[in-house]
Amino acid sequence: NAGVTQTPKFRILKIGQSMTLQCTQDMNHNYMYWYRQDPGMGLKLIYYSVGAGITDKGEVPNGYNVSRSTTEDFPLRLELAAPSQTSVYFCASSYSPNDPGGYNEQFFGPGTRLTVL
Amino acid sequence: QKEVEQNSGPLSVPEGAIASLNCTYSDRGSQSFFWYRQYSGKSPELIMFIYSNGDKEDGRFTAQLNKASQYVSLLIRDSQPSDSATYLCAVNVGSSYKLIFGSGTRLLVRP
């Protein structure tokens, strides 16, 4: 199993450009998440999905969009990139917990380091 | 706003000592608590989880939870230089599967 894979590893964008960060998992997880991590900070949830066709906003969704057409893929779209979106982006996935709040380890991809100039 | 607080450190301990990392959280409805380790430039990896009051041990790691005080800690016994990393505390939001992460504590283990 490759686990959670992300592409690209690095990207530099100009202000106003758009791009899609790709995320794929091969563990048949229903739950997937997008986080951003600014230097010296923890992870902030951008969007999450509990299954194909179902997505919802996290703590910091502004400036981003997601889609979930398959169980495996959860791409993150940046429209009109801004310097404030310079960050490291992590995709993660987990099994469905048996009940809300139950243990569900999140497996993280290697991250995409994005710089907006 | 739900918050998870950690001392940013760095916490510096000599090799072989016990490292104690602490975390407080604001949401009394939280039920699951996680410790992730993150090496510089790498992604987080889960090392411990706990959801009952008391202690949970796994090898050199012990997680401690006190829901009344809204406090969770991680003890690392016989610290090794390879334990040098940032440790992120994460807490689920209420009864949901979403996590709130603290900003992390940087641990340095001196040889």
Tab-separated table of C-alpha atoms in Angstrom:
chain	number	residue	atom	x	y	z
A	1	ASN	CA	0.000	0.000	0.000
A	2	ALA	CA	1.261	3.473	-0.869
A	3	GLY	CA	-0.971	5.013	1.837
A	4	VAL	CA	-1.781	8.685	1.214
A	5	THR	CA	0.001	10.312	-1.713
A	6	GLN	CA	0.062	14.003	-2.600
A	7	THR	CA	1.217	15.887	-5.667
A	8	PRO	CA	3.012	18.132	-6.248
A	9	LYS	CA	5.618	18.209	-3.462
A	10	PHE	CA	6.461	21.857	-4.077
A	11	ARG	CA	4.844	24.660	-6.041
A	12	ILE	CA	5.341	28.392	-6.482
A	13	LEU	CA	2.317	30.383	-7.647
A	14	LYS	CA	1.889	33.998	-8.606
A	15	ILE	CA	-0.856	36.044	-6.982
A	16	GLY	CA	-4.158	35.401	-8.727
A	17	GLN	CA	-3.171	32.059	-10.247
A	18	SER	CA	-5.142	28.878	-9.555
A	19	MET	CA	-4.070	25.295	-8.971
A	20	THR	CA	-5.267	21.916	-7.748
A	21	LEU	CA	-3.485	19.918	-5.072
A	22	GLN	CA	-3.982	16.216	-5.629
A	23	CYS	CA	-4.548	13.637	-2.889
A	24	THR	CA	-5.070	9.905	-3.316
A	25	GLN	CA	-5.350	7.113	-0.744
A	26	ASP	CA	-5.373	3.371	-1.334
A	27	MET	CA	-6.576	2.247	2.104
A	28	ASN	CA	-10.293	2.353	1.233
A	29	HIS	CA	-10.877	5.029	3.880
A	30	ASN	CA	-14.190	6.835	3.757
A	31	TYR	CA	-12.998	9.893	5.678
A	32	MET	CA	-10.564	12.341	4.123
A	33	TYR	CA	-9.279	15.726	5.264
A	34	TRP	CA	-7.279	18.719	4.061
A	35	TYR	CA	-5.161	20.694	6.521
A	36	ARG	CA	-2.797	23.609	6.227
A	37	GLN	CA	0.168	24.162	8.536
A	38	ASP	CA	1.792	27.564	8.807
A	39	PRO	CA	5.367	27.820	10.207
A	40	GLY	CA	5.514	27.005	13.930
A	41	MET	CA	1.806	26.343	14.067
A	42	GLY	CA	-0.469	23.362	14.349
A	43	LEU	CA	-2.734	22.028	11.655
A	44	LYS	CA	-5.881	23.867	10.624
A	45	LEU	CA	-8.708	21.910	8.992
A	46	ILE	CA	-9.717	23.349	5.613
A	47	TYR	CA	-12.271	20.831	4.308
A	48	TYR	CA	-13.230	17.258	5.039
A	49	SER	CA	-15.279	14.491	3.468
A	50	VAL	CA	-17.065	11.500	4.976
A	51	GLY	CA	-17.505	9.716	1.665
A	52	ALA	CA	-17.783	10.102	-2.079
A	53	GLY	CA	-20.059	13.007	-2.941
A	54	ILE	CA	-20.067	14.457	0.603
A	55	THR	CA	-17.858	17.365	1.660
A	56	ASP	CA	-18.016	20.014	4.354
A	57	LYS	CA	-16.109	23.061	5.548
A	58	GLY	CA	-13.553	23.011	8.339
A	59	GLU	CA	-12.035	25.907	10.300
A	60	VAL	CA	-10.423	27.826	7.398
A	61	PRO	CA	-12.276	27.106	4.097
A	62	ASN	CA	-12.148	30.564	2.499
A	63	GLY	CA	-10.260	30.617	-0.797
A	64	TYR	CA	-10.466	26.845	-1.291
A	65	ASN	CA	-12.795	24.302	-2.848
A	66	VAL	CA	-12.921	20.515	-2.823
A	67	SER	CA	-14.686	17.678	-4.561
A	68	ARG	CA	-14.950	13.955	-3.801
A	69	SER	CA	-16.092	11.964	-6.795
A	70	THR	CA	-14.401	8.716	-5.733
A	71	THR	CA	-13.399	7.095	-2.436
A	72	GLU	CA	-9.717	7.337	-3.372
A	73	ASP	CA	-9.346	10.965	-4.507
A	74	PHE	CA	-9.879	14.244	-2.690
A	75	PRO	CA	-8.424	17.199	-4.657
A	76	LEU	CA	-8.128	20.683	-3.161
A	77	ARG	CA	-8.626	23.647	-5.494
A	78	LEU	CA	-7.105	27.077	-4.866
A	79	GLU	CA	-8.737	29.874	-6.823
A	80	LEU	CA	-7.094	33.310	-7.090
A	81	ALA	CA	-4.046	32.470	-4.965
A	82	ALA	CA	-3.035	35.007	-2.298
A	83	PRO	CA	0.192	35.326	-0.231
A	84	SER	CA	-1.839	34.313	2.861
A	85	GLN	CA	-2.203	30.855	1.309
A	86	THR	CA	1.541	30.249	1.507
A	87	SER	CA	1.705	27.155	3.702
A	88	VAL	CA	2.296	23.422	3.821
A	89	TYR	CA	-0.819	21.455	2.894
A	90	PHE	CA	-1.450	17.991	4.273
A	91	CYS	CA	-4.065	15.535	3.151
A	92	ALA	CA	-5.144	12.813	5.572
A	93	SER	CA	-7.535	9.896	5.637
A	94	SER	CA	-9.076	7.646	8.278
A	95	TYR	CA	-11.484	4.782	8.755
A	96	SER	CA	-15.022	5.596	9.773
A	97	PRO	CA	-15.084	5.464	13.554
A	98	ASN	CA	-17.618	3.080	15.046
A	99	ASP	CA	-19.272	5.972	16.752
A	100	PRO	CA	-18.668	9.731	16.734
A	101	GLY	CA	-15.704	10.617	18.883
A	102	GLY	CA	-14.340	7.108	18.756
A	103	TYR	CA	-10.777	6.322	17.901
A	104	ASN	CA	-9.979	6.998	14.256
A	105	GLU	CA	-6.297	7.386	13.473
A	106	GLN	CA	-5.656	9.853	10.695
A	107	PHE	CA	-2.951	8.871	8.203
A	108	PHE	CA	-1.173	11.806	6.632
A	109	GLY	CA	0.343	12.301	3.213
A	110	PRO	CA	3.837	13.793	2.779
A	111	GLY	CA	2.525	17.320	2.206
A	112	THR	CA	2.678	19.979	-0.501
A	113	ARG	CA	4.755	23.077	0.189
A	114	LEU	CA	3.086	26.026	-1.557
A	115	THR	CA	4.506	29.523	-1.914
A	116	VAL	CA	2.437	32.377	-3.354
A	117	LEU	CA	4.451	35.396	-4.529
B	1	GLN	CA	-13.913	28.824	19.778
B	2	LYS	CA	-12.520	25.394	20.548
B	3	GLU	CA	-8.842	25.574	21.511
B	4	VAL	CA	-5.943	23.284	22.268
B	5	GLU	CA	-2.983	24.879	24.047
B	6	GLN	CA	0.606	23.662	24.203
B	7	ASN	CA	3.842	25.250	25.321
B	8	SER	CA	5.871	25.808	22.144
B	9	GLY	CA	9.191	24.988	23.833
B	10	PRO	CA	11.780	24.008	23.039
B	11	LEU	CA	11.830	21.508	25.866
B	12	SER	CA	15.420	20.367	26.247
B	13	VAL	CA	16.220	17.163	28.172
B	14	PRO	CA	19.374	15.028	28.409
B	15	GLU	CA	19.448	11.581	26.860
B	16	GLY	CA	17.934	8.988	29.201
B	17	ALA	CA	15.732	11.492	31.061
B	18	ILE	CA	11.943	11.651	31.163
B	19	ALA	CA	10.368	14.247	28.887
B	20	SER	CA	6.980	15.580	29.965
B	21	LEU	CA	4.753	17.284	27.405
B	22	ASN	CA	1.508	18.965	28.354
B	23	CYS	CA	-1.680	20.039	26.629
B	24	THR	CA	-4.911	21.710	27.748
B	25	TYR	CA	-8.165	21.861	25.803
B	26	SER	CA	-11.286	23.975	26.037
B	27	ASP	CA	-14.083	21.692	24.792
B	28	ARG	CA	-15.537	19.704	27.706
B	29	GLY	CA	-17.387	17.505	25.207
B	30	SER	CA	-14.180	16.128	23.693
B	31	GLN	CA	-13.821	12.381	24.016
B	32	SER	CA	-10.672	11.402	22.123
B	33	PHE	CA	-7.141	12.680	22.562
B	34	PHE	CA	-4.158	12.092	20.338
B	35	TRP	CA	-0.424	12.717	20.357
B	36	TYR	CA	1.273	13.060	16.978
B	37	ARG	CA	5.010	13.318	16.411
B	38	GLN	CA	6.269	15.467	13.554
B	39	TYR	CA	9.888	15.516	12.451
B	40	SER	CA	11.086	18.663	10.709
B	41	GLY	CA	9.831	18.770	7.122
B	42	LYS	CA	7.787	15.599	7.541
B	43	SER	CA	4.135	14.768	8.071
B	44	PRO	CA	2.610	14.000	11.487
B	45	GLU	CA	2.464	10.402	12.660
B	46	LEU	CA	0.288	9.079	15.475
B	47	ILE	CA	2.162	7.790	18.525
B	48	MET	CA	-0.543	7.594	21.215
B	49	PHE	CA	-4.265	8.002	21.691
B	50	ILE	CA	-6.348	7.956	24.863
B	51	TYR	CA	-10.015	8.425	25.708
B	52	SER	CA	-10.374	7.284	29.303
B	53	ASN	CA	-9.220	9.123	32.401
B	54	GLY	CA	-5.950	7.831	33.764
B	55	ASP	CA	-2.771	6.521	32.193
B	56	LYS	CA	-2.134	4.549	29.039
B	57	GLU	CA	1.307	3.063	28.431
B	58	ASP	CA	2.900	1.929	25.181
B	59	GLY	CA	6.589	1.107	25.395
B	60	ARG	CA	8.498	4.232	26.447
B	61	PHE	CA	5.406	6.423	26.003
B	62	THR	CA	2.681	7.115	28.571
B	63	ALA	CA	-0.358	9.264	27.872
B	64	GLN	CA	-2.219	10.733	30.836
B	65	LEU	CA	-5.738	12.166	30.710
B	66	ASN	CA	-7.630	14.212	33.278
B	67	LYS	CA	-11.002	15.259	31.851
B	68	ALA	CA	-12.026	17.184	34.968
B	69	SER	CA	-8.988	19.451	34.562
B	70	GLN	CA	-9.165	19.294	30.731
B	71	TYR	CA	-5.544	18.253	30.645
B	72	VAL	CA	-3.664	15.612	28.685
B	73	SER	CA	0.042	14.855	28.866
B	74	LEU	CA	2.659	12.666	27.234
B	75	LEU	CA	5.609	11.213	29.096
B	76	ILE	CA	8.590	9.844	27.204
B	77	ARG	CA	10.864	7.677	29.333
B	78	ASP	CA	14.535	7.032	28.540
B	79	SER	CA	14.488	9.863	25.984
B	80	GLN	CA	16.650	9.321	22.910
B	81	PRO	CA	18.076	11.876	20.451
B	82	SER	CA	15.775	10.294	17.852
B	83	ASP	CA	12.819	11.535	19.930
B	84	SER	CA	13.770	15.108	19.040
B	85	ALA	CA	10.745	16.369	17.121
B	86	THR	CA	7.630	18.495	17.507
B	87	TYR	CA	4.804	16.811	19.394
B	88	LEU	CA	1.276	17.831	18.426
B	89	CYS	CA	-1.660	17.345	20.754
B	90	ALA	CA	-5.007	16.812	18.982
B	91	VAL	CA	-8.489	16.675	20.442
B	92	ASN	CA	-11.721	15.703	18.734
B	93	VAL	CA	-14.438	18.358	18.426
B	94	GLY	CA	-17.286	17.407	20.745
B	95	SER	CA	-18.444	13.951	19.740
B	96	SER	CA	-17.347	14.318	16.107
B	97	TYR	CA	-14.431	12.824	14.190
B	98	LYS	CA	-12.907	16.235	13.415
B	99	LEU	CA	-9.680	17.138	15.241
B	100	ILE	CA	-8.373	20.401	16.639
B	101	PHE	CA	-4.573	20.506	16.825
B	102	GLY	CA	-2.381	22.428	19.208
B	103	SER	CA	0.582	24.354	17.819
B	104	GLY	CA	3.005	21.719	19.107
B	105	THR	CA	5.882	21.457	21.577
B	106	ARG	CA	9.395	21.128	20.195
B	107	LEU	CA	11.443	18.534	22.099
B	108	LEU	CA	15.237	18.447	21.977
B	109	VAL	CA	17.034	15.447	23.485
B	110	ARG	CA	20.712	16.236	24.121
B	111	PRO	CA	23.181	13.342	23.679
